[in-house]
Structure formats: structure tokens, C-alpha cells
PDB file of N, CA and C in Angstrom:
ATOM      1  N   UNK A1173      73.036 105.900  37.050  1.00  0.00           N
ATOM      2  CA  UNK A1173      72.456 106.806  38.027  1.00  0.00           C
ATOM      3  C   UNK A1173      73.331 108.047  38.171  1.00  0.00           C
ATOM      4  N   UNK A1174      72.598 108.814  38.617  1.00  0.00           N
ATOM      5  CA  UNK A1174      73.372 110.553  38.965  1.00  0.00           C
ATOM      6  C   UNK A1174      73.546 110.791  40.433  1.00  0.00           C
ATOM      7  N   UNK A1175      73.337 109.947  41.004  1.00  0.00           N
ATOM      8  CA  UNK A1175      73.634 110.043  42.060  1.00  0.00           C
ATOM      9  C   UNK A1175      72.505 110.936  43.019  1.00  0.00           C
ATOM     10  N   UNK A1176      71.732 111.145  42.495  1.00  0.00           N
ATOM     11  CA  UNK A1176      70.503 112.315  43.155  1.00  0.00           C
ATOM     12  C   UNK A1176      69.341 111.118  43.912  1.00  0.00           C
ATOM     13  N   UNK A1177      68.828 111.790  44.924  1.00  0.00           N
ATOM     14  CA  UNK A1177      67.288 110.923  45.831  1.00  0.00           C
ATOM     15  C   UNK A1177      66.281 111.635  44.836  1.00  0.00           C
ATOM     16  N   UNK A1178      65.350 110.572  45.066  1.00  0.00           N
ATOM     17  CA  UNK A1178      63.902 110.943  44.161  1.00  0.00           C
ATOM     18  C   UNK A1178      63.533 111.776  44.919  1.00  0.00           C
ATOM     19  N   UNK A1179      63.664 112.201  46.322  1.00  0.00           N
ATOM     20  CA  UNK A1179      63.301 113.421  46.747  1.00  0.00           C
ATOM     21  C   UNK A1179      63.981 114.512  46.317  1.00  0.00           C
ATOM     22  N   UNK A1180      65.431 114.781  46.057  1.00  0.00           N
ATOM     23  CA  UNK A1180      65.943 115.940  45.414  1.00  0.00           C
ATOM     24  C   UNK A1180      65.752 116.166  43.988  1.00  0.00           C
ATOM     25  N   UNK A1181      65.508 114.851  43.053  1.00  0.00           N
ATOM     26  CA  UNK A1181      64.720 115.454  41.803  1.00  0.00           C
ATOM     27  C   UNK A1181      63.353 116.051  42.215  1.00  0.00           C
ATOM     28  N   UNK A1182      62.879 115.147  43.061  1.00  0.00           N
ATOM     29  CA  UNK A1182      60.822 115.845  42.925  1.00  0.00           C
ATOM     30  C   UNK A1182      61.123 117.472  43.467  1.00  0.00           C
ATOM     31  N   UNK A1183      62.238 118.038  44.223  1.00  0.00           N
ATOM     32  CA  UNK A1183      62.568 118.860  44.867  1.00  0.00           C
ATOM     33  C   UNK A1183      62.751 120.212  43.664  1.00  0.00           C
ATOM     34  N   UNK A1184      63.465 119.461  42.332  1.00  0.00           N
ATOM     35  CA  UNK A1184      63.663 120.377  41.473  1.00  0.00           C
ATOM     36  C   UNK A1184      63.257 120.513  40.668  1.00  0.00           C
ATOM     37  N   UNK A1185      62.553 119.521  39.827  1.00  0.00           N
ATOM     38  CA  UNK A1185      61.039 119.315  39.016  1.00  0.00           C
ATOM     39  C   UNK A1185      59.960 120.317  39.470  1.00  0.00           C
ATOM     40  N   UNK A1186      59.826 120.075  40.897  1.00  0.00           N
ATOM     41  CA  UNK A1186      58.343 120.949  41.246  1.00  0.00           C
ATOM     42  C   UNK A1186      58.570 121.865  41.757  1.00  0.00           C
ATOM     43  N   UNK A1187      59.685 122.374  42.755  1.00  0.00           N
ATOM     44  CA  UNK A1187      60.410 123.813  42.643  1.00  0.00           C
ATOM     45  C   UNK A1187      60.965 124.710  41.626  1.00  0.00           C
ATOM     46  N   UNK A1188      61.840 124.401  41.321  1.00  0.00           N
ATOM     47  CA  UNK A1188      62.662 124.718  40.588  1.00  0.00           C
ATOM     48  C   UNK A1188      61.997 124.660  38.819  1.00  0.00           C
ATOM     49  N   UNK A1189      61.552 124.052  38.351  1.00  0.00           N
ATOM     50  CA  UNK A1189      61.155 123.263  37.183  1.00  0.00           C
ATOM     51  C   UNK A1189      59.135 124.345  37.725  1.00  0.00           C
ATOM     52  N   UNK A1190      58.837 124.174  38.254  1.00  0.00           N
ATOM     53  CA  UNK A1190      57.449 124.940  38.639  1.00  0.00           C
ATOM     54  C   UNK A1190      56.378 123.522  38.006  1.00  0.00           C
ATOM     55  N   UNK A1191      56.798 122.686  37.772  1.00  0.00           N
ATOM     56  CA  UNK A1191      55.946 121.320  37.412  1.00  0.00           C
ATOM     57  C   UNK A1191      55.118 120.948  38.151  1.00  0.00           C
ATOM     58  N   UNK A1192      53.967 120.452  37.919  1.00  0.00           N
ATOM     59  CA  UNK A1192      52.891 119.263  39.128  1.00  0.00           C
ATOM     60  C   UNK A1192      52.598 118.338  38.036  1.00  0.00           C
ATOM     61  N   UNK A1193      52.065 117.226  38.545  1.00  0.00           N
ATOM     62  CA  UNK A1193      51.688 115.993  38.020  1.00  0.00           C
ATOM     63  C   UNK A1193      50.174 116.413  37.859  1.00  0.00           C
ATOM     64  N   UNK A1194      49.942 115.425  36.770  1.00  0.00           N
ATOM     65  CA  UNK A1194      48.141 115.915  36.236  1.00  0.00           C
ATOM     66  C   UNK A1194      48.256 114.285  35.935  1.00  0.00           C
ATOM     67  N   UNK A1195      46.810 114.306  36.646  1.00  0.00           N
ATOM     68  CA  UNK A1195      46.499 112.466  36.364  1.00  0.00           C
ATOM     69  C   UNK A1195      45.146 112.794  35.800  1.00  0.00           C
ATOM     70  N   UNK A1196      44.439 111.842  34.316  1.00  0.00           N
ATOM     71  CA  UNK A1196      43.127 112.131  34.024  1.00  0.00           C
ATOM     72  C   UNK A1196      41.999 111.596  34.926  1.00  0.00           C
ATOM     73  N   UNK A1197      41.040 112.074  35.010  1.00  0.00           N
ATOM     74  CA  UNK A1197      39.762 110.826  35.751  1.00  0.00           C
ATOM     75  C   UNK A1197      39.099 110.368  34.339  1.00  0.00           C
ATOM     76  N   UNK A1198      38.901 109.215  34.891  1.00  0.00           N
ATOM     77  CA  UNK A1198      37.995 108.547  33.596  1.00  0.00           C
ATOM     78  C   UNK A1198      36.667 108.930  33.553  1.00  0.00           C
ATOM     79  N   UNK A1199      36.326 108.979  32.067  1.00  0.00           N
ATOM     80  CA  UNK A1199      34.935 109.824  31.798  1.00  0.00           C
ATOM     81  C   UNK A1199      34.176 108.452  32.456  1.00  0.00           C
ATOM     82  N   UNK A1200      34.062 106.936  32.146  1.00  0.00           N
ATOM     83  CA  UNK A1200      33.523 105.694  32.384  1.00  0.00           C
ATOM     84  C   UNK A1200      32.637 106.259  33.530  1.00  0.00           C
ATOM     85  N   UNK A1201      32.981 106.855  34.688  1.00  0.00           N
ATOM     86  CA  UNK A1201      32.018 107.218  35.926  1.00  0.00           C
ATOM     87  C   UNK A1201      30.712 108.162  35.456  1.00  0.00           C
ATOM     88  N   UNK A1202      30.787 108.798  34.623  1.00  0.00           N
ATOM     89  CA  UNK A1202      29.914 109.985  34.183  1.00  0.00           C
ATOM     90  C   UNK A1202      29.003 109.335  33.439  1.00  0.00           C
ATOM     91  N   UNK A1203      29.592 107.683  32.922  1.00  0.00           N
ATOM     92  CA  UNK A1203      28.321 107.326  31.595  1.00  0.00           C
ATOM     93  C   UNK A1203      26.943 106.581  32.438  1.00  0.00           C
ATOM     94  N   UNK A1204      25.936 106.298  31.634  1.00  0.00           N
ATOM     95  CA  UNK A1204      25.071 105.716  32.437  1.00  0.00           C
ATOM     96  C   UNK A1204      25.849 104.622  31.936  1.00  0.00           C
ATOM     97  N   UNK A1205      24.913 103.142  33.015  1.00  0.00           N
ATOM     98  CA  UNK A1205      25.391 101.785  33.141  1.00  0.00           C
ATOM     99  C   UNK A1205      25.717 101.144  31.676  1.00  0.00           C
ATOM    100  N   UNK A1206      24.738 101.243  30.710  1.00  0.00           N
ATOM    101  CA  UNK A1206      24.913 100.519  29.448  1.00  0.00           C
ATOM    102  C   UNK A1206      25.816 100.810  28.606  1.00  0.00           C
ATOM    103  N   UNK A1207      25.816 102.083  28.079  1.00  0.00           N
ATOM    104  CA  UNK A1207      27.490 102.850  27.524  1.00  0.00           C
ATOM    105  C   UNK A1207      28.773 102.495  28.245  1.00  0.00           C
ATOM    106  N   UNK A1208      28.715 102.324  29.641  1.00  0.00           N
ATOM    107  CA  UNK A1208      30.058 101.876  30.090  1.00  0.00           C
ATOM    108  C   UNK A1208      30.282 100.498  30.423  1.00  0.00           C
ATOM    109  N   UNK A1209      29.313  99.761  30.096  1.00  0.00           N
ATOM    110  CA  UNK A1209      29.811  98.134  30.153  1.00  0.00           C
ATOM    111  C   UNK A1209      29.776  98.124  28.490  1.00  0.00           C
ATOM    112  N   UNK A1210      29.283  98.136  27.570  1.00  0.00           N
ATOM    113  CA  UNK A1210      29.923  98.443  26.469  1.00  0.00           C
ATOM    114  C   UNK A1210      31.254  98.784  26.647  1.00  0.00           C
ATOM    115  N   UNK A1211      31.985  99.923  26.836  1.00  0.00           N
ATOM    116  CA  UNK A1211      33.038 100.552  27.061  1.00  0.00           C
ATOM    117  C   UNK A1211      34.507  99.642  27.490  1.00  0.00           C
ATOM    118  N   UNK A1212      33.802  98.919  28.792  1.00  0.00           N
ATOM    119  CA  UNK A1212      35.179  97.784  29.445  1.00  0.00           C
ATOM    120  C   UNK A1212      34.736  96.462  28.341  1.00  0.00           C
ATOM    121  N   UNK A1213      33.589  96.180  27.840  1.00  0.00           N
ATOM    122  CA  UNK A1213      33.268  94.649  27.119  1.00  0.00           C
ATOM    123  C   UNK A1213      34.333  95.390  25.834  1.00  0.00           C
ATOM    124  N   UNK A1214      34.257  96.181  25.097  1.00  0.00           N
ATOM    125  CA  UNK A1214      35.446  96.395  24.131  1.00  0.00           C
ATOM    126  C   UNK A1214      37.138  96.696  24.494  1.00  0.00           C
ATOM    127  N   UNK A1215      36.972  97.299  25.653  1.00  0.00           N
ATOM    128  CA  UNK A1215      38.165  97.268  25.904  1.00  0.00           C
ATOM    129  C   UNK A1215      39.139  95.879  26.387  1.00  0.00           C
ATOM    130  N   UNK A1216      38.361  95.265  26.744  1.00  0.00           N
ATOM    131  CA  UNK A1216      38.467  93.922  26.917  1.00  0.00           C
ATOM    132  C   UNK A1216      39.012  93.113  25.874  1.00  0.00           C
ATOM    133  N   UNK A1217      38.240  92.878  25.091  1.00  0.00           N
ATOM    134  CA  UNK A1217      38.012  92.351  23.842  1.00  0.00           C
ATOM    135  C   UNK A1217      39.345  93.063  22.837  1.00  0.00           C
ATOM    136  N   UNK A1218      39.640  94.355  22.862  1.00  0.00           N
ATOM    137  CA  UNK A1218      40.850  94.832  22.147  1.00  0.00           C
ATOM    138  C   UNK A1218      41.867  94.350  22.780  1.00  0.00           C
ATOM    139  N   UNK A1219      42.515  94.511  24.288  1.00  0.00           N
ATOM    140  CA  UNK A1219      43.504  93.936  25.069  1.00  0.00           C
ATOM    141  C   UNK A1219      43.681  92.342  24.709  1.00  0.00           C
ATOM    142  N   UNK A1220      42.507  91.623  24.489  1.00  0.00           N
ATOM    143  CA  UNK A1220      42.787  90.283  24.342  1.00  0.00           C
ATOM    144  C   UNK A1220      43.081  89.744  23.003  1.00  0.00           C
ATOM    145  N   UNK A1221      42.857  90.210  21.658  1.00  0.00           N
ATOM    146  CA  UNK A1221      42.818  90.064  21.032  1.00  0.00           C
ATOM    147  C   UNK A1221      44.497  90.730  20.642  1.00  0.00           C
ATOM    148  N   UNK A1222      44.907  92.351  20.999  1.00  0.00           N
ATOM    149  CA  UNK A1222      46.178  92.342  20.780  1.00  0.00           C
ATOM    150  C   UNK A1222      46.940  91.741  21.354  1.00  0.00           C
ATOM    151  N   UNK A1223      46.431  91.103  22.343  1.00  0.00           N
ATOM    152  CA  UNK A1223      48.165  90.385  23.510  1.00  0.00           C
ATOM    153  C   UNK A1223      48.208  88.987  22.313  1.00  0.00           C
ATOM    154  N   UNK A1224      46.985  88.403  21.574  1.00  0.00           N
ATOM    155  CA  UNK A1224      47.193  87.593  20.815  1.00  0.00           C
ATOM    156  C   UNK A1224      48.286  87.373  19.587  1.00  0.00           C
ATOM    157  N   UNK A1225      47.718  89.169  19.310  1.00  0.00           N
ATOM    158  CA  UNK A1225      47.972  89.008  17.588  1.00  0.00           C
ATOM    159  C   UNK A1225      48.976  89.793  18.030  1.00  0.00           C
ATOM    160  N   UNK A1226      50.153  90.320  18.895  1.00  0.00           N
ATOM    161  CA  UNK A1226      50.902  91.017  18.873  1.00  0.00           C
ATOM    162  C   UNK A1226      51.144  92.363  18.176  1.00  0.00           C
ATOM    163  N   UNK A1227      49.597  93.305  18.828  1.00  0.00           N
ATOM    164  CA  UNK A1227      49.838  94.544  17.301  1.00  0.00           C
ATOM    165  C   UNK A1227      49.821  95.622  18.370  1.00  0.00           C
ATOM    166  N   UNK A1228      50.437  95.065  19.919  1.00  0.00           N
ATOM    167  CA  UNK A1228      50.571  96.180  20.348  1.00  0.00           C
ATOM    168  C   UNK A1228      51.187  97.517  19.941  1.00  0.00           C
ATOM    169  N   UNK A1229      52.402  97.459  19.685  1.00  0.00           N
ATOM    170  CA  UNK A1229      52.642  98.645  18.943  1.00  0.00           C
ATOM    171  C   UNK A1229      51.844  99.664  17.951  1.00  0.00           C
ATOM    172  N   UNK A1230      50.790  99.541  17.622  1.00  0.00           N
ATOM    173  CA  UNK A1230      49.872  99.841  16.721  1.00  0.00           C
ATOM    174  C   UNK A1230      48.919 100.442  17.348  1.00  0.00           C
ATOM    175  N   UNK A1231      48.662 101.398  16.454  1.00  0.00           N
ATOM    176  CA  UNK A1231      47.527 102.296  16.735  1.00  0.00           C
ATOM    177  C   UNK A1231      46.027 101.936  16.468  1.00  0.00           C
ATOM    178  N   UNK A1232      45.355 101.879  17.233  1.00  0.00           N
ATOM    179  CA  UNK A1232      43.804 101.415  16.835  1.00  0.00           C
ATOM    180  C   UNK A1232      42.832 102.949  16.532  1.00  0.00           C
ATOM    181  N   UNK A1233      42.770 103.661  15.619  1.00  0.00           N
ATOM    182  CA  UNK A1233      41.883 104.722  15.743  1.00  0.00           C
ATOM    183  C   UNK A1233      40.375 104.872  15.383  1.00  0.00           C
ATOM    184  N   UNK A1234      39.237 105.345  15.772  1.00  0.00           N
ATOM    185  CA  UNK A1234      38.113 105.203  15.417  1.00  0.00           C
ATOM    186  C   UNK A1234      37.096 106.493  15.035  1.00  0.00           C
ATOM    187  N   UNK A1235      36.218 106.067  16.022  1.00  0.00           N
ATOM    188  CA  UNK A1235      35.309 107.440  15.540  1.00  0.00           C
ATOM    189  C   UNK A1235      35.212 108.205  16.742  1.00  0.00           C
ATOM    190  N   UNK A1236      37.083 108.891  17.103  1.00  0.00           N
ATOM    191  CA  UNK A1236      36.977 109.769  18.337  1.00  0.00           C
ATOM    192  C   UNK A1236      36.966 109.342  19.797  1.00  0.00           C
ATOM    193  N   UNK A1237      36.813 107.767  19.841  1.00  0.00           N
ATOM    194  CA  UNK A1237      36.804 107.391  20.876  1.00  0.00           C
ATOM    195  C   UNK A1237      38.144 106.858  20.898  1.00  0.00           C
ATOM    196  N   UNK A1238      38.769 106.398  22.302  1.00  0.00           N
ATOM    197  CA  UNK A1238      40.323 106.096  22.939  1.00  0.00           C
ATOM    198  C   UNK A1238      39.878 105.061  23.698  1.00  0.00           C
ATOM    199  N   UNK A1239      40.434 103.816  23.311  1.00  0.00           N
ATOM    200  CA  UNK A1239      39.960 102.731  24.457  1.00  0.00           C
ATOM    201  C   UNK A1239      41.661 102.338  24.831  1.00  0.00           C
ATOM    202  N   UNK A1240      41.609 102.362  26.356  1.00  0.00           N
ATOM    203  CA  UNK A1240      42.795 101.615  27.008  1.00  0.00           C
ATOM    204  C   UNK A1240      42.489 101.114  28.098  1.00  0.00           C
ATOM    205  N   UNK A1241      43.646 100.588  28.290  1.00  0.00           N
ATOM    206  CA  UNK A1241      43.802  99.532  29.719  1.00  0.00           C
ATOM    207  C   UNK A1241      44.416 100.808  31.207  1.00  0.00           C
ATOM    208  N   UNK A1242      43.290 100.517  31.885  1.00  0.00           N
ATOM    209  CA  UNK A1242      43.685 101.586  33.052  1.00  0.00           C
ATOM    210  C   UNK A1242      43.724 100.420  34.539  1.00  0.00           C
ATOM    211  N   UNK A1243      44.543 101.037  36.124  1.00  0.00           N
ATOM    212  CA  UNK A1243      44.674 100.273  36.822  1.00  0.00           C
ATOM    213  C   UNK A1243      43.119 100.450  37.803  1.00  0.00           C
ATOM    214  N   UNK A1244      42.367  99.343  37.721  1.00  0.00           N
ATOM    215  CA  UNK A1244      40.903  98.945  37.559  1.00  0.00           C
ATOM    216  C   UNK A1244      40.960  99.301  39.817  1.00  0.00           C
ATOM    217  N   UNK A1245      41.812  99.261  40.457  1.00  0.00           N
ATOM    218  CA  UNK A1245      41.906  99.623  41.620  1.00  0.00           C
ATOM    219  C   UNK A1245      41.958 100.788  42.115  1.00  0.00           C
ATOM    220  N   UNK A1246      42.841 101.695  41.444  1.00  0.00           N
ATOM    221  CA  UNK A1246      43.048 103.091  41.416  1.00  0.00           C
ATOM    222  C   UNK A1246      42.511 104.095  41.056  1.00  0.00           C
ATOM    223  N   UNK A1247      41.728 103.401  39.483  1.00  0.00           N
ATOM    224  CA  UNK A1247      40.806 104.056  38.563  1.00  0.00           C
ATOM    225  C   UNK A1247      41.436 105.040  38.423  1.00  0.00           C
ATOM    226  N   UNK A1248      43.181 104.864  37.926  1.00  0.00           N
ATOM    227  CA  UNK A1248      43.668 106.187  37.250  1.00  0.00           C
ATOM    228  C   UNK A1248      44.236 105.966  36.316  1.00  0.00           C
ATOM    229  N   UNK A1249      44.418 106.424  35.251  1.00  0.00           N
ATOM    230  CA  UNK A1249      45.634 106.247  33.999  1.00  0.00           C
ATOM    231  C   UNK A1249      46.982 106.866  34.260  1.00  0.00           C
ATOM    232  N   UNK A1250      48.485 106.842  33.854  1.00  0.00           N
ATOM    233  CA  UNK A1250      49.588 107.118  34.298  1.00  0.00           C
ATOM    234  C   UNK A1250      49.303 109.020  34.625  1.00  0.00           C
ATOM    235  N   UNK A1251      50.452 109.388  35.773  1.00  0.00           N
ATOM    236  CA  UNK A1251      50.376 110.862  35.604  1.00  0.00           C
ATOM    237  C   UNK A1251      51.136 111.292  34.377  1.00  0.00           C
ATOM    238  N   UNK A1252      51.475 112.265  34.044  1.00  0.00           N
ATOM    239  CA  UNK A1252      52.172 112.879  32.980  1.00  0.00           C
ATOM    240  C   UNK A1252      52.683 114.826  34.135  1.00  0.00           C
ATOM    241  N   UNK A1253      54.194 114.665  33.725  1.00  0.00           N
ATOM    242  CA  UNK A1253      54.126 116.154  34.159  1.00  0.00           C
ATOM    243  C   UNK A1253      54.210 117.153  33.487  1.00  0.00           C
ATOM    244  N   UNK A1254      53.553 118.756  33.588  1.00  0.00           N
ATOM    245  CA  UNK A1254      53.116 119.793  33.485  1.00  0.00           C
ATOM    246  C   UNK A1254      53.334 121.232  33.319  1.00  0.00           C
ATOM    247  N   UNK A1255      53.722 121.578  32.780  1.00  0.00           N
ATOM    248  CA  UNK A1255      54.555 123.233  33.493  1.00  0.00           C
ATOM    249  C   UNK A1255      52.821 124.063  33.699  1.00  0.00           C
ATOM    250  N   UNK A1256      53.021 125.388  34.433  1.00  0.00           N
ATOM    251  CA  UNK A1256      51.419 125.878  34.611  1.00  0.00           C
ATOM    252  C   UNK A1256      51.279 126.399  33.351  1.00  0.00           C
ATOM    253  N   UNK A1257      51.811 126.931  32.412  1.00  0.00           N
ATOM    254  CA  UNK A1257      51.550 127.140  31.414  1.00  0.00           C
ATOM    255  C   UNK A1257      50.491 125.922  29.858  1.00  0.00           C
ATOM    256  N   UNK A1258      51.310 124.849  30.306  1.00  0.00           N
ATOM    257  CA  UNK A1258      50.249 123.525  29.758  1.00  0.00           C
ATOM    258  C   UNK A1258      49.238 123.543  30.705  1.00  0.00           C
ATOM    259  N   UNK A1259      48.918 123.233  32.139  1.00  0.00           N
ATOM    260  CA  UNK A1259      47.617 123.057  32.530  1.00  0.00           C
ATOM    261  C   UNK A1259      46.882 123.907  32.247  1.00  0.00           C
ATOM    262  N   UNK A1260      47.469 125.583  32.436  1.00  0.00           N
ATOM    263  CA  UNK A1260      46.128 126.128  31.739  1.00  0.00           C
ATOM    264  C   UNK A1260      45.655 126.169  30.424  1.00  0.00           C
ATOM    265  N   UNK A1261      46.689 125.817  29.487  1.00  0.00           N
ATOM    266  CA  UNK A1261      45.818 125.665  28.337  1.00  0.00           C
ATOM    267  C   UNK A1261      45.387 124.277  28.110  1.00  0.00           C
ATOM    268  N   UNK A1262      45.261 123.000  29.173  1.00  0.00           N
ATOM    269  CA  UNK A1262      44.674 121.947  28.867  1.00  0.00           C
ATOM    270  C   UNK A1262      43.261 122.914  29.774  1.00  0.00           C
ATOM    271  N   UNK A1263      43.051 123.056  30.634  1.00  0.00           N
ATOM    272  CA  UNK A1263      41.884 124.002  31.260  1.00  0.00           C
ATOM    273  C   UNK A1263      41.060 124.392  30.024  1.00  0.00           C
ATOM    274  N   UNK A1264      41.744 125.621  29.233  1.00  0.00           N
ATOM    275  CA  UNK A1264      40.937 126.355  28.297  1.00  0.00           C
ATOM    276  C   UNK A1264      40.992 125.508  27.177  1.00  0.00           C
ATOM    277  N   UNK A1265      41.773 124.675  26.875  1.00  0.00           N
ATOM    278  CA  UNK A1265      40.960 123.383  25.642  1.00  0.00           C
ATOM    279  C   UNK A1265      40.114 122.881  25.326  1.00  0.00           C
TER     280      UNK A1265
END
């Protein structure tokens, strides 16, 4: 440790640093009902099958789609932080 409070880092990260946290929303709310139980029935099915076969480390890629494990209470995936210069070009992306 450095001896610093998580309030005097968040103090210099988002002052100092000009950072904010960006959390995604999941598209899953936008689909109709059948596309998104599809959606958790595979994601399901991938989580269970890697906790089996141990291939977490591994990349699963397809046709453009991203399936993961999100917290099913919160309905958020982790934040990630930002300078304003990345949010606006995730904006204009």
C-alpha cells in the first residue's frame, strides 16, 4: 500500500487525472423476448461448459456477437475508466 484513502485517489483520478467511470448497459433490454432468452440460454451454456473444460482463459469468437457473464442484480458489466477525450470518441464510434 501507498499509504493514500480511496477517497484521495478517486480525488486525483477524477480531478486531477479529468477521468469518470463509463459502465456499458446491456443491449439484452432492447431485444424482443425470443432473441434474448436465446442470448442468457447460450450464455449459460458457454459459462457451464467452460467452468468444466477449464478454457477460461480463451477466447470464444463468432459472428460479431460477445457473450459474457454480467451481475444479473445490477444488470451492469465492470466500469472501466476514461479520460474525456476516449468518451468522446467512444460517442462518435
Amino acid at each position: 500500500m501507498i499509504g493514500l484513502s480511496k477517497t484521495a485517489i478517486h480525488s486525483i483520478v477524477t480531478d486531477g487525472l479529468k477521468m469518470r467511470t463509463l459502465c456499458a448497459k446491456m443491449l439484452s433490454k432492447i431485444l424482443i423476448p425470443d432473441p434474448r432468452d436465446f442470448h442468457v440460454t447460450i450464455s449459460e451454456e458457454i459459462d457451464r461448459v467452460t467452468s468444466y473444460l477449464r478454457f477460461k482463459k480463451h477466447v470464444i469468437t463468432g459472428d460479431e456477437s460477445w457473450m459474457f457473464l454480467y451481475d444479473l442484480e445490477t444488470k451492469r458489466q465492470r466500469e472501466e475508466w476514461h479520460t474525456q477525450t476516449q468518451l468522446e470518441q467512444i460517442r462518435l464510434g
